[in-house]
Amino acid sequence: MTDLPATTEALRRVAQDPHRLGRLAHGREGPVPGIGHGETGPAGKRIIVGYGFWIFLLSDIVIFSCFFAAFAVLRNATAGGPGAREIVDVPRVALETAALLLSSYTCGLSFAATNAKNLLWTQVFLLVTGLLGLAFVGMEAQEFIGLAARGITPQRSAFLSAFFGLVGCHGLHVTLAGLWLLTMMAQVQVKGFRPEIIHRLICFNLFWHALDIVWIGIFTIVYLLGATA
Amino acid sequence: MSELGFDRQDFEGVQDGREDLAPGDEPQESAGHWVLNSNLGLGFSIVLTVAAFVLAETHLIYGPAIPVALIVLAIAQMGVHLVFFLHVTTGPDNTNNVLALAFGILVVFLIVAGSIWIMNNLQHNLMPMDQMIRMQP
């Protein structure tokens, strides 16, 4: 029973406390711990921190949805310039997608190592995550430079403004997340697995995975739909 | 939990040491659960991503159906990421997260669908720009 997966654990809690009252059902008294309401007091700080960062992530995703909306509205406003089909390089997008997906995977593994309190593997997986993120940003920068060399810049048309705005905003997020990752590696190395460091690692994990979710939208809507349009 | 003055095992029959926490304590998470989730997430994501690229690049399915298929695959992959990488579950600890996510999805839907709807309507009802310029005195 000591290593119940979190989901089984959650199911057991729901069975015990179906109406989320914070105590056992069927007239038997006694609180159900750790759910953040009822008689047991506040939820753990880990859960509160995760929730707060989750709210931030959702607001960030709302920002991205505005860029997506602008792109969807302006996708045909090419002003006689190049359309989506002319600027999409599918093999490069496939490589970028692979890099970001694998970095999400190694990010999850790094947190598994954090849970096991293993400093070496935490650092190794964070480093691999950072290198894959760097590869992603590098490929995107190369793409933008190549487009600029062909005279395809944000000033050319409304469609290109929306394109560079959306993809560039995501690239900027990945770059900043990379800086955060380096900070976290230094903090883990110097300060060790203190609770607040682990909370920051949780937030970093959430951020990195959320960026991958946004990229799913970008490679589907901007690149693949653009290439087939 | 000792200050609550009862023996939890009498009530719940819980053998799980993880739950013996004071409010504010950190529960122990198991590394194996995260590795398993990451592996499953990567596996599902690879299948869905490869499917999206193959469908977009080949004529495997009926052409006009490709955009719908791609969007369905993208939504499925976002779900996979939410469940296996972001660990959104149905558990009580996650109730608030799920409610916030539902609200976020509503806002995203309103922004994207509303923008497309309004701007299409505007474009449909406005005079084309070249005609408008010709009407200037």
Short mmCIF file of C-alpha atoms in Angstrom, two decimals:
data_model
loop_
_atom_site.label_atom_id
_atom_site.label_comp_id
_atom_site.label_asym_id
_atom_site.label_seq_id
_atom_site.Cartn_x
_atom_site.Cartn_y
_atom_site.Cartn_z
CA MET A 1 0.00 0.00 0.00
CA THR A 2 2.93 2.37 0.41
CA ASP A 3 3.42 3.00 -3.29
CA LEU A 4 -0.09 3.61 -4.50
CA PRO A 5 -0.06 5.59 -7.73
CA ALA A 6 -1.58 9.02 -7.22
CA THR A 7 -4.61 8.24 -9.37
CA THR A 8 -5.51 5.07 -7.46
CA GLU A 9 -5.06 7.10 -4.33
CA ALA A 10 -7.44 9.72 -5.71
CA LEU A 11 -10.04 7.08 -6.61
CA ARG A 12 -9.84 5.65 -3.12
CA ARG A 13 -10.42 9.09 -1.65
CA VAL A 14 -13.45 9.65 -3.86
CA ALA A 15 -14.88 6.29 -2.78
CA GLN A 16 -14.36 7.24 0.85
CA ASP A 17 -15.72 10.75 0.56
CA PRO A 18 -18.07 10.87 -2.46
CA HIS A 19 -19.53 14.28 -1.65
CA ARG A 20 -16.18 15.90 -0.91
CA LEU A 21 -17.18 16.82 2.60
CA GLY A 22 -13.77 16.21 4.05
CA ARG A 23 -15.03 13.31 6.18
CA LEU A 24 -16.12 9.74 5.73
CA ALA A 25 -19.53 9.00 4.26
CA HIS A 26 -22.35 6.94 5.79
CA GLY A 27 -22.38 8.50 9.20
CA ARG A 28 -18.92 7.34 10.19
CA GLU A 29 -17.02 10.24 11.65
CA GLY A 30 -13.43 11.13 10.87
CA PRO A 31 -11.72 13.48 8.43
CA VAL A 32 -10.19 12.44 5.11
CA PRO A 33 -6.80 14.08 5.09
CA GLY A 34 -5.13 16.10 2.41
CA ILE A 35 -8.06 17.25 0.28
CA GLY A 36 -7.96 20.88 1.34
CA HIS A 37 -11.47 21.24 2.70
CA GLY A 38 -13.70 19.85 5.39
CA GLU A 39 -12.22 19.27 8.80
CA THR A 40 -8.64 18.73 7.74
CA GLY A 41 -7.68 22.30 7.04
CA PRO A 42 -5.80 23.67 4.10
CA ALA A 43 -4.28 21.56 1.35
CA GLY A 44 -0.53 20.98 1.26
CA LYS A 45 1.63 23.86 0.10
CA ARG A 46 2.71 21.78 -2.88
CA ILE A 47 -0.91 21.66 -4.07
CA ILE A 48 -1.51 25.37 -3.43
CA VAL A 49 1.67 26.36 -5.30
CA GLY A 50 0.75 24.11 -8.21
CA TYR A 51 -2.74 25.61 -8.31
CA GLY A 52 -1.45 29.19 -8.31
CA PHE A 53 0.96 28.46 -11.12
CA TRP A 54 -1.79 26.62 -12.99
CA ILE A 55 -3.87 29.85 -12.93
CA PHE A 56 -0.87 31.74 -14.36
CA LEU A 57 -0.45 29.12 -17.10
CA LEU A 58 -4.11 29.39 -18.06
CA SER A 59 -3.78 33.18 -18.37
CA ASP A 60 -0.69 32.64 -20.52
CA ILE A 61 -2.68 30.25 -22.71
CA VAL A 62 -5.40 32.92 -23.02
CA ILE A 63 -2.69 35.28 -24.37
CA PHE A 64 -1.70 32.62 -26.90
CA SER A 65 -5.34 32.14 -27.85
CA CYS A 66 -5.44 35.83 -28.85
CA PHE A 67 -2.45 35.25 -31.15
CA PHE A 68 -4.17 32.15 -32.54
CA ALA A 69 -7.36 34.14 -33.13
CA ALA A 70 -5.39 36.87 -34.95
CA PHE A 71 -3.67 34.24 -37.07
CA ALA A 72 -6.96 32.53 -37.93
CA VAL A 73 -8.56 35.83 -38.94
CA LEU A 74 -5.55 37.06 -40.96
CA ARG A 75 -4.45 33.81 -42.57
CA ASN A 76 -5.68 34.89 -46.02
CA ALA A 77 -4.61 38.55 -45.72
CA THR A 78 -1.37 38.03 -47.62
CA ALA A 79 -1.49 41.32 -49.58
CA GLY A 80 -0.15 39.53 -52.65
CA GLY A 81 2.84 38.25 -50.70
CA PRO A 82 3.73 34.67 -49.78
CA GLY A 83 1.02 32.54 -48.18
CA ALA A 84 1.32 29.78 -45.60
CA ARG A 85 2.12 27.16 -48.22
CA GLU A 86 5.22 29.05 -49.40
CA ILE A 87 6.80 29.49 -45.98
CA VAL A 88 6.20 26.07 -44.39
CA ASP A 89 9.14 23.67 -44.31
CA VAL A 90 7.53 20.45 -43.04
CA PRO A 91 10.72 18.41 -42.33
CA ARG A 92 12.06 21.24 -40.15
CA VAL A 93 8.75 21.46 -38.29
CA ALA A 94 8.87 17.69 -37.72
CA LEU A 95 12.36 18.03 -36.20
CA GLU A 96 11.26 20.96 -34.03
CA THR A 97 8.24 18.96 -32.84
CA ALA A 98 10.42 15.95 -32.04
CA ALA A 99 12.87 18.10 -30.06
CA LEU A 100 10.14 19.74 -28.01
CA LEU A 101 8.25 16.48 -27.37
CA LEU A 102 11.42 14.70 -26.23
CA SER A 103 12.30 17.65 -24.01
CA SER A 104 8.87 17.35 -22.38
CA TYR A 105 9.60 13.68 -21.78
CA THR A 106 13.02 14.31 -20.21
CA CYS A 107 11.48 17.11 -18.15
CA GLY A 108 8.99 14.58 -16.71
CA LEU A 109 11.86 12.16 -16.04
CA SER A 110 13.82 14.88 -14.26
CA PHE A 111 10.91 15.36 -11.89
CA ALA A 112 10.72 11.60 -11.31
CA ALA A 113 14.40 11.82 -10.30
CA THR A 114 13.54 14.78 -8.06
CA ASN A 115 10.88 12.68 -6.34
CA ALA A 116 13.48 9.99 -5.80
CA LYS A 117 15.79 12.70 -4.34
CA ASN A 118 18.43 11.81 -6.90
CA LEU A 119 20.52 14.93 -7.59
CA LEU A 120 22.64 13.51 -10.42
CA TRP A 121 19.75 12.27 -12.58
CA THR A 122 17.70 15.38 -11.88
CA GLN A 123 20.56 17.48 -13.23
CA VAL A 124 21.23 15.15 -16.17
CA PHE A 125 17.60 15.17 -17.31
CA LEU A 126 17.27 18.93 -16.78
CA LEU A 127 20.42 19.41 -18.89
CA VAL A 128 19.04 17.18 -21.68
CA THR A 129 15.75 19.13 -21.50
CA GLY A 130 17.67 22.38 -21.86
CA LEU A 131 19.74 21.12 -24.79
CA LEU A 132 16.61 19.91 -26.62
CA GLY A 133 14.98 23.27 -25.95
CA LEU A 134 18.08 25.01 -27.29
CA ALA A 135 17.93 22.83 -30.42
CA PHE A 136 14.30 23.86 -30.86
CA VAL A 137 15.02 27.57 -30.48
CA GLY A 138 18.03 27.21 -32.80
CA MET A 139 15.97 25.59 -35.55
CA GLU A 140 13.29 28.25 -35.19
CA ALA A 141 15.85 31.06 -35.35
CA GLN A 142 17.36 29.44 -38.46
CA GLU A 143 13.88 29.28 -40.00
CA PHE A 144 13.20 32.96 -39.27
CA ILE A 145 16.60 34.04 -40.62
CA GLY A 146 16.04 31.97 -43.77
CA LEU A 147 12.62 33.57 -44.27
CA ALA A 148 14.04 37.06 -43.70
CA ALA A 149 16.73 36.36 -46.30
CA ARG A 150 13.90 35.72 -48.82
CA GLY A 151 12.33 39.07 -47.90
CA ILE A 152 9.63 37.40 -45.81
CA THR A 153 9.39 39.63 -42.76
CA PRO A 154 6.55 40.66 -40.41
CA GLN A 155 6.17 43.98 -42.29
CA ARG A 156 5.26 42.26 -45.57
CA SER A 157 1.60 41.44 -44.85
CA ALA A 158 -0.95 41.03 -42.06
CA PHE A 159 -0.68 37.26 -42.43
CA LEU A 160 3.09 37.38 -41.86
CA SER A 161 2.68 39.71 -38.87
CA ALA A 162 0.29 37.18 -37.31
CA PHE A 163 2.63 34.29 -38.22
CA PHE A 164 5.76 35.84 -36.74
CA GLY A 165 3.80 37.12 -33.75
CA LEU A 166 2.38 33.72 -32.84
CA VAL A 167 5.44 31.56 -33.55
CA GLY A 168 7.84 34.19 -32.21
CA CYS A 169 5.87 34.56 -28.96
CA HIS A 170 6.14 30.82 -28.42
CA GLY A 171 9.86 30.84 -29.26
CA LEU A 172 10.37 33.68 -26.78
CA HIS A 173 8.57 31.65 -24.12
CA VAL A 174 10.84 28.65 -24.77
CA THR A 175 13.92 30.90 -24.59
CA LEU A 176 12.84 32.40 -21.26
CA ALA A 177 11.95 28.92 -19.96
CA GLY A 178 15.50 27.88 -20.89
CA LEU A 179 16.92 30.69 -18.73
CA TRP A 180 14.62 29.57 -15.91
CA LEU A 181 15.89 26.01 -16.40
CA LEU A 182 19.51 27.13 -15.98
CA THR A 183 18.53 29.01 -12.81
CA MET A 184 16.80 25.89 -11.46
CA MET A 185 19.83 23.71 -12.21
CA ALA A 186 22.02 26.14 -10.25
CA GLN A 187 19.53 26.31 -7.38
CA VAL A 188 19.17 22.52 -7.17
CA GLN A 189 22.95 22.18 -7.17
CA VAL A 190 23.57 24.81 -4.49
CA LYS A 191 20.49 24.52 -2.27
CA GLY A 192 19.54 20.86 -2.70
CA PHE A 193 16.00 19.44 -2.56
CA ARG A 194 14.50 21.89 -0.12
CA PRO A 195 10.68 22.11 -0.24
CA GLU A 196 10.67 25.53 -1.93
CA ILE A 197 13.15 24.34 -4.56
CA ILE A 198 10.91 21.34 -5.26
CA HIS A 199 7.93 23.70 -5.58
CA ARG A 200 9.87 25.75 -8.15
CA LEU A 201 10.73 22.55 -10.02
CA ILE A 202 7.01 21.66 -10.08
CA CYS A 203 6.21 25.08 -11.55
CA PHE A 204 9.00 24.76 -14.10
CA ASN A 205 7.67 21.35 -15.14
CA LEU A 206 4.16 22.73 -15.57
CA PHE A 207 5.49 25.66 -17.64
CA TRP A 208 7.58 23.48 -19.92
CA HIS A 209 4.73 21.04 -20.58
CA ALA A 210 2.32 23.93 -21.19
CA LEU A 211 4.70 25.28 -23.86
CA ASP A 212 4.61 21.89 -25.52
CA ILE A 213 0.79 22.02 -25.51
CA VAL A 214 0.89 25.42 -27.21
CA TRP A 215 3.33 24.04 -29.78
CA ILE A 216 0.83 21.25 -30.62
CA GLY A 217 -1.61 23.99 -31.59
CA ILE A 218 1.04 25.85 -33.59
CA PHE A 219 2.37 22.92 -35.60
CA THR A 220 -1.17 21.76 -36.36
CA ILE A 221 -2.87 25.05 -37.18
CA VAL A 222 -0.01 27.14 -38.56
CA TYR A 223 2.25 24.60 -40.25
CA LEU A 224 0.31 21.45 -41.15
CA LEU A 225 -2.97 23.18 -42.03
CA GLY A 226 -0.92 25.85 -43.83
CA ALA A 227 0.92 23.22 -45.86
CA THR A 228 -2.30 21.44 -46.85
CA ALA A 229 -4.33 24.59 -47.50
CA MET B 1 -3.24 14.39 12.25
CA SER B 2 -2.64 13.47 15.87
CA GLU B 3 -4.18 16.66 17.24
CA LEU B 4 -7.58 15.59 15.92
CA GLY B 5 -7.64 13.01 18.66
CA PHE B 6 -8.66 9.81 16.91
CA ASP B 7 -6.93 6.83 15.41
CA ARG B 8 -7.46 7.01 11.67
CA GLN B 9 -6.81 3.35 11.11
CA ASP B 10 -9.89 2.54 13.18
CA PHE B 11 -12.05 4.56 10.84
CA GLU B 12 -10.44 4.06 7.48
CA GLY B 13 -8.32 0.95 7.74
CA VAL B 14 -5.60 2.96 6.02
CA GLN B 15 -2.22 1.29 5.89
CA ASP B 16 -0.71 3.99 3.71
CA GLY B 17 1.98 5.87 5.57
CA ARG B 18 1.89 8.66 2.98
CA GLU B 19 -1.30 10.04 4.45
CA ASP B 20 0.03 10.46 7.96
CA LEU B 21 0.68 14.16 7.46
CA ALA B 22 -0.03 17.35 9.31
CA PRO B 23 -1.66 20.12 7.24
CA GLY B 24 1.08 21.79 5.21
CA ASP B 25 3.31 18.71 5.18
CA GLU B 26 4.56 17.37 1.90
CA PRO B 27 3.20 14.04 0.71
CA GLN B 28 5.79 11.62 -0.64
CA GLU B 29 5.40 11.09 -4.36
CA SER B 30 6.65 7.90 -5.94
CA ALA B 31 9.17 8.23 -8.75
CA GLY B 32 7.87 5.12 -10.53
CA HIS B 33 4.46 6.69 -11.08
CA TRP B 34 6.07 9.69 -12.82
CA VAL B 35 8.29 7.53 -15.00
CA LEU B 36 5.32 5.40 -16.03
CA ASN B 37 3.25 8.49 -16.81
CA SER B 38 6.09 10.04 -18.83
CA ASN B 39 6.56 6.84 -20.82
CA LEU B 40 2.85 6.54 -21.57
CA GLY B 41 2.65 10.22 -22.47
CA LEU B 42 5.61 10.00 -24.82
CA GLY B 43 4.21 6.86 -26.47
CA PHE B 44 0.76 8.32 -27.10
CA SER B 45 2.24 11.64 -28.24
CA ILE B 46 4.56 9.99 -30.76
CA VAL B 47 1.65 8.01 -32.23
CA LEU B 48 -0.56 11.12 -32.50
CA THR B 49 2.20 13.39 -33.85
CA VAL B 50 3.33 10.90 -36.48
CA ALA B 51 -0.30 10.36 -37.47
CA ALA B 52 -0.77 14.13 -37.89
CA PHE B 53 2.33 14.54 -40.09
CA VAL B 54 1.50 11.45 -42.17
CA LEU B 55 -2.10 12.57 -42.75
CA ALA B 56 -0.99 16.07 -43.72
CA GLU B 57 1.73 14.92 -46.09
CA THR B 58 0.01 12.03 -47.88
CA HIS B 59 -3.31 11.40 -49.58
CA LEU B 60 -4.20 8.64 -47.17
CA ILE B 61 -7.60 10.17 -46.39
CA TYR B 62 -10.10 12.25 -48.33
CA GLY B 63 -8.54 15.69 -48.87
CA PRO B 64 -11.27 18.00 -47.48
CA ALA B 65 -11.35 15.87 -44.30
CA ILE B 66 -7.66 16.49 -43.51
CA PRO B 67 -8.13 19.74 -41.51
CA VAL B 68 -10.78 18.16 -39.29
CA ALA B 69 -8.61 15.07 -38.76
CA LEU B 70 -5.59 17.24 -37.86
CA ILE B 71 -7.57 19.28 -35.34
CA VAL B 72 -9.00 16.13 -33.76
CA LEU B 73 -5.48 14.68 -33.44
CA ALA B 74 -4.21 17.95 -31.91
CA ILE B 75 -7.00 18.01 -29.33
CA ALA B 76 -6.33 14.36 -28.49
CA GLN B 77 -2.63 15.10 -28.02
CA MET B 78 -3.38 18.09 -25.80
CA GLY B 79 -5.51 15.74 -23.68
CA VAL B 80 -2.64 13.24 -23.51
CA HIS B 81 -0.28 16.01 -22.37
CA LEU B 82 -2.73 17.23 -19.74
CA VAL B 83 -3.21 13.77 -18.28
CA PHE B 84 0.26 12.24 -18.52
CA PHE B 85 2.61 15.25 -18.34
CA LEU B 86 0.63 17.85 -16.41
CA HIS B 87 -1.00 15.19 -14.19
CA VAL B 88 -4.51 16.61 -14.26
CA THR B 89 -6.61 13.91 -12.59
CA THR B 90 -10.14 13.49 -11.30
CA GLY B 91 -8.89 13.36 -7.73
CA PRO B 92 -10.06 15.78 -5.02
CA ASP B 93 -6.65 17.50 -5.02
CA ASN B 94 -7.27 18.39 -8.64
CA THR B 95 -10.86 19.64 -8.43
CA ASN B 96 -9.77 23.27 -8.42
CA ASN B 97 -7.31 22.71 -11.27
CA VAL B 98 -9.98 21.05 -13.40
CA LEU B 99 -12.47 23.86 -12.74
CA ALA B 100 -9.84 26.47 -13.65
CA LEU B 101 -8.98 24.49 -16.78
CA ALA B 102 -12.64 24.35 -17.79
CA PHE B 103 -12.90 28.12 -17.38
CA GLY B 104 -9.67 28.60 -19.37
CA ILE B 105 -11.01 26.44 -22.20
CA LEU B 106 -14.23 28.49 -22.20
CA VAL B 107 -12.26 31.77 -22.49
CA VAL B 108 -10.03 30.37 -25.25
CA PHE B 109 -13.07 29.12 -27.14
CA LEU B 110 -14.83 32.49 -26.83
CA ILE B 111 -11.76 34.42 -28.01
CA VAL B 112 -10.93 32.20 -30.98
CA ALA B 113 -14.41 31.29 -32.19
CA GLY B 114 -15.75 34.77 -31.46
CA SER B 115 -12.95 36.49 -33.36
CA ILE B 116 -13.36 34.25 -36.39
CA TRP B 117 -17.15 34.67 -36.35
CA ILE B 118 -17.12 38.46 -35.94
CA MET B 119 -14.36 39.10 -38.48
CA ASN B 120 -15.96 36.81 -41.07
CA ASN B 121 -19.26 38.59 -40.55
CA LEU B 122 -17.55 41.97 -40.92
CA GLN B 123 -15.74 40.92 -44.06
CA HIS B 124 -18.99 39.56 -45.50
CA ASN B 125 -20.93 42.78 -44.84
CA LEU B 126 -18.28 45.36 -45.66
CA MET B 127 -17.72 46.71 -49.14
CA PRO B 128 -14.42 45.47 -50.64
CA MET B 129 -11.59 47.94 -50.16
CA ASP B 130 -11.05 48.78 -53.85
CA GLN B 131 -14.73 49.70 -54.32
CA MET B 132 -14.60 51.82 -51.18
CA ILE B 133 -11.59 53.71 -52.55
CA ARG B 134 -13.37 54.31 -55.87
CA MET B 135 -16.33 55.84 -54.05
CA GLN B 136 -14.16 58.55 -52.53
CA PRO B 137 -14.87 61.93 -54.17
#
